[in-house]
Amino acid sequence: MPGHWLLAKMGKRVLRPGGLELTRVMLNRLAIAPGDEVVEFAPGLGVTARLTLSRQPSSYTAIERDETAAAEVRRYLNGSKQQCRVGSAEQTGLPDQSATVVYGEAMLTMQGTEQKRRIIAEAFRLLKPGGRYGIHELILTPDDLPAGVQEEVSRDMSQNIHVGARPLTASEWRQLLAAAGFEIQSQARAPMHLLEPGRMIRDEGFFRALRFVVNVLGTPEARRRVFSMRNMFRKQRRHLAAITFVAAKPAQ
């Protein structure tokens, strides 16, 4: 089972690398308002979807590859202008220039270079001129981290979370966005503290965090894997962090 689904099965709801704090920074800088037409890539369990819906956009469309996750997101949707489609962020099937805001979190990191480019290009295609694109992903630090160390960190992560992980440096993320035609408006960082007690309490609340710990401790295989993931994040903490970018499609 991929690491993020194991954490969800144990009761963890917030699975973004920078936690709710960085998600809120991204949403605030995207400035979603009642007139916006929003597309979210890979909403997962729908935590960010609910924050977005609380801003009452004109429409909300989620593109989720996993049917189980899509069913979870649909629980929060109502009305003809809110939907969650099962599909690929690389090829959504949505019309050109049909959105004013597109965003995705913790999904580009898990893609290869070409898939990253295709997903970012799809966001660009969907956006109207002047539209905003937000991402919330992992970064490798520092920017001049040697290629060998980058490979080691990616390999260590992939072996622990059972999903291919290919984080980039901040400058490499910027280059990908710029190559697709985006103009970067802002960025913000946070430590990669996904499984640290303080972050977990801030993200989940005390009682949900406690329930997660009890579930993990009471499930031997989950305990082994979650401890392994936490140890890996601590081992690589000098070279891993979370980042959010907000970029704009140039106005025509």
Coordinates of C-alpha atoms in Angstrom, one line a residue:
M1 CA 0.0 0.0 0.0
P2 CA 1.4 3.4 -0.9
G3 CA 2.5 5.4 2.2
H4 CA -0.1 8.1 1.9
W5 CA -3.0 5.6 1.8
L6 CA -1.5 3.8 4.8
L7 CA -1.5 7.0 6.7
A8 CA -5.1 7.7 5.6
K9 CA -6.2 4.2 6.7
M10 CA -4.7 4.9 10.1
G11 CA -6.8 8.1 10.3
K12 CA -4.5 10.9 9.1
R13 CA -6.4 13.4 7.0
V14 CA -3.8 16.0 6.1
L15 CA -1.3 14.5 3.8
R16 CA 0.3 17.6 2.3
P17 CA 4.1 18.0 2.8
G18 CA 3.8 21.6 4.2
G19 CA 0.7 20.8 6.2
L20 CA -2.5 22.9 6.5
E21 CA -0.4 26.0 7.1
L22 CA 1.2 25.9 3.6
T23 CA -2.1 24.9 2.0
R24 CA -3.7 28.0 3.5
V25 CA -0.9 30.2 2.3
M26 CA -1.4 28.8 -1.3
L27 CA -5.2 29.3 -1.1
N28 CA -4.8 32.9 0.3
R29 CA -2.4 33.8 -2.5
L30 CA -4.6 32.2 -5.2
A31 CA -7.3 34.6 -3.8
I32 CA -10.2 32.3 -4.7
A33 CA -13.4 34.4 -4.8
P34 CA -17.1 33.8 -5.6
G35 CA -16.6 34.6 -9.3
D36 CA -13.8 32.0 -9.8
E37 CA -14.1 28.7 -11.7
V38 CA -11.8 26.3 -9.9
V39 CA -10.2 23.1 -11.0
E40 CA -8.3 20.9 -8.4
F41 CA -5.9 18.1 -9.5
A42 CA -5.8 15.0 -7.2
P43 CA -7.9 16.2 -4.3
G44 CA -7.2 13.1 -2.3
L45 CA -9.4 13.0 0.8
G46 CA -10.9 16.4 0.1
V47 CA -9.4 18.5 2.9
T48 CA -8.3 21.3 0.6
A49 CA -11.5 20.9 -1.4
R50 CA -13.5 21.9 1.7
L51 CA -11.4 24.9 2.3
T52 CA -11.9 25.9 -1.3
L53 CA -15.6 25.4 -1.2
S54 CA -15.9 27.6 1.9
R55 CA -14.8 30.4 -0.4
Q56 CA -17.9 29.8 -2.5
P57 CA -16.3 29.8 -6.0
S58 CA -18.7 30.0 -9.0
S59 CA -17.8 26.4 -9.9
Y60 CA -15.5 23.6 -8.6
T61 CA -14.2 20.6 -10.5
A62 CA -11.9 18.0 -9.1
I63 CA -9.9 15.5 -11.2
E64 CA -9.0 12.4 -9.2
R65 CA -7.5 9.2 -10.6
D66 CA -8.7 7.0 -7.7
E67 CA -12.4 6.2 -7.5
T68 CA -12.4 5.6 -3.8
A69 CA -10.9 9.1 -3.2
A70 CA -13.3 10.6 -5.7
A71 CA -16.2 9.1 -3.8
E72 CA -14.9 10.7 -0.6
V73 CA -14.6 14.1 -2.2
R74 CA -18.2 13.9 -3.6
R75 CA -19.5 13.8 -0.1
Y76 CA -18.6 17.5 0.2
L77 CA -20.1 18.6 -3.1
N78 CA -23.6 19.8 -3.9
G79 CA -25.2 21.5 -6.9
S80 CA -24.6 21.2 -10.6
K81 CA -21.5 23.4 -10.5
Q82 CA -19.5 21.1 -8.1
Q83 CA -18.2 17.8 -9.4
C84 CA -15.4 15.3 -9.0
R85 CA -14.4 13.4 -12.2
V86 CA -12.3 10.2 -12.3
G87 CA -9.5 10.9 -14.7
S88 CA -6.0 12.0 -15.3
A89 CA -4.5 15.5 -14.6
E90 CA -2.4 15.1 -17.7
Q91 CA -5.5 14.9 -19.9
T92 CA -8.6 16.1 -18.0
G93 CA -11.0 16.4 -21.0
L94 CA -12.1 19.8 -19.8
P95 CA -12.5 22.6 -22.3
D96 CA -9.7 25.1 -23.1
Q97 CA -9.7 28.2 -20.9
S98 CA -12.5 26.9 -18.7
A99 CA -10.9 27.9 -15.3
T100 CA -9.7 30.9 -13.5
V101 CA -7.9 28.9 -10.8
V102 CA -6.1 25.5 -11.1
Y103 CA -4.2 24.0 -8.3
G104 CA -2.7 20.6 -7.2
E105 CA -0.9 19.4 -4.1
A106 CA 1.6 16.6 -3.4
M107 CA 1.1 15.0 -6.8
L108 CA 3.7 16.4 -9.2
T109 CA 6.5 15.2 -6.9
M110 CA 5.3 11.6 -7.6
Q111 CA 5.6 12.0 -11.4
G112 CA 8.5 11.7 -13.8
T113 CA 9.8 14.7 -15.6
E114 CA 7.6 14.3 -18.7
Q115 CA 4.5 13.7 -16.7
K116 CA 5.3 16.8 -14.6
R117 CA 5.5 18.8 -17.8
R118 CA 2.3 17.4 -19.2
I119 CA 0.3 18.2 -16.0
I120 CA 1.6 21.7 -15.8
A121 CA 0.9 22.2 -19.5
E122 CA -2.7 20.9 -18.9
A123 CA -3.1 23.5 -16.2
F124 CA -1.9 26.2 -18.6
R125 CA -4.4 25.0 -21.2
L126 CA -7.3 25.1 -18.8
L127 CA -6.7 28.6 -17.5
K128 CA -8.1 31.7 -18.9
P129 CA -5.6 34.5 -19.6
G130 CA -4.7 36.0 -16.2
G131 CA -5.7 32.8 -14.4
R132 CA -3.8 31.5 -11.4
Y133 CA -2.0 28.1 -10.9
G134 CA -1.0 26.9 -7.4
I135 CA 1.2 23.9 -6.5
H136 CA 2.3 22.6 -3.1
E137 CA 5.1 20.1 -3.4
L138 CA 8.3 18.7 -2.0
I139 CA 11.7 20.4 -2.7
L140 CA 15.2 19.3 -2.4
T141 CA 17.6 21.6 -0.6
P142 CA 19.8 23.4 -1.1
D143 CA 19.5 24.5 -4.7
D144 CA 23.0 23.2 -5.6
L145 CA 22.5 19.8 -4.1
P146 CA 24.7 17.4 -6.0
A147 CA 22.9 15.0 -8.4
G148 CA 24.1 12.0 -6.6
V149 CA 22.6 13.2 -3.3
Q150 CA 19.3 14.0 -5.1
E151 CA 19.2 10.5 -6.4
E152 CA 19.9 9.1 -3.0
V153 CA 17.1 11.1 -1.4
S154 CA 14.6 10.2 -4.1
R155 CA 15.5 6.5 -3.8
D156 CA 15.2 6.5 0.0
M157 CA 11.8 8.1 -0.2
S158 CA 10.5 5.8 -2.9
Q159 CA 11.6 2.7 -0.9
N160 CA 9.8 3.9 2.2
I161 CA 6.6 5.3 0.8
H162 CA 6.3 2.6 -1.9
V163 CA 5.6 5.3 -4.6
G164 CA 8.1 6.7 -7.0
A165 CA 9.2 10.1 -5.6
R166 CA 11.0 12.7 -7.7
P167 CA 11.2 16.0 -5.8
L168 CA 13.0 18.9 -7.4
T169 CA 15.0 21.9 -6.2
A170 CA 13.2 25.2 -5.9
S171 CA 14.9 26.5 -9.0
E172 CA 14.0 23.4 -11.0
W173 CA 10.3 23.9 -10.0
R174 CA 10.5 27.5 -11.1
Q175 CA 12.1 26.5 -14.4
L176 CA 9.3 24.0 -15.1
L177 CA 6.6 26.6 -14.5
A178 CA 8.3 29.2 -16.6
A179 CA 8.9 26.7 -19.5
A180 CA 5.2 26.1 -19.6
G181 CA 4.5 29.9 -20.0
F182 CA 3.7 30.8 -16.4
E183 CA 4.8 33.9 -14.6
I184 CA 5.6 33.1 -11.0
Q185 CA 3.9 35.5 -8.5
S186 CA 5.0 34.1 -5.1
Q187 CA 6.5 31.2 -3.3
A188 CA 6.6 30.1 0.4
R189 CA 8.3 27.3 2.2
A190 CA 7.7 25.1 5.3
P191 CA 9.7 22.2 6.9
M192 CA 8.8 18.7 5.9
H193 CA 7.3 17.7 9.3
L194 CA 4.5 15.5 8.1
L195 CA 4.9 12.9 10.9
E196 CA 6.3 15.2 13.6
P197 CA 4.0 15.5 16.8
G198 CA 3.7 19.3 16.7
R199 CA 2.7 19.4 13.0
M200 CA 0.3 16.5 13.4
I201 CA -1.6 18.2 16.3
R202 CA -1.8 21.5 14.3
D203 CA -3.0 19.7 11.2
E204 CA -5.3 17.1 12.8
G205 CA -6.3 18.4 16.2
F206 CA -5.2 16.8 19.4
F207 CA -7.8 14.0 19.6
R208 CA -7.5 13.0 15.9
A209 CA -3.7 13.0 16.2
L210 CA -4.0 10.8 19.3
R211 CA -6.3 8.4 17.6
F212 CA -3.9 8.1 14.7
V213 CA -1.0 7.3 17.1
V214 CA -3.2 4.6 18.9
N215 CA -4.2 3.1 15.5
V216 CA -0.5 2.9 14.4
L217 CA 0.8 1.5 17.6
G218 CA -2.0 -1.1 17.6
T219 CA -1.2 -2.3 14.1
P220 CA 2.3 -4.0 13.9
E221 CA 2.8 -3.7 10.1
A222 CA 1.6 0.0 10.1
R223 CA 3.8 0.7 13.1
R224 CA 6.8 -0.6 11.3
R225 CA 6.2 1.3 8.1
V226 CA 5.1 4.6 9.7
F227 CA 8.2 4.6 12.0
S228 CA 10.3 3.8 8.9
M229 CA 8.8 6.8 7.0
R230 CA 9.3 9.1 10.0
N231 CA 12.9 8.0 10.4
M232 CA 13.6 8.5 6.7
F233 CA 12.1 12.1 6.8
R234 CA 14.3 12.8 9.9
K235 CA 17.4 11.4 8.2
Q236 CA 16.8 13.5 5.1
R237 CA 15.5 16.6 6.9
R238 CA 18.5 18.8 5.7
H239 CA 17.6 18.0 2.1
L240 CA 13.7 18.0 2.2
A241 CA 11.2 20.8 2.6
A242 CA 7.8 21.8 1.3
I243 CA 7.1 24.7 -1.1
T244 CA 4.1 26.4 -2.7
F245 CA 4.2 28.4 -5.8
V246 CA 1.5 30.6 -7.2
A247 CA 1.9 31.5 -10.9
A248 CA -0.2 33.3 -13.5
K249 CA -1.0 32.7 -17.1
P250 CA -0.2 35.9 -18.9
A251 CA -3.1 38.1 -19.7
Q252 CA -3.7 38.6 -23.4

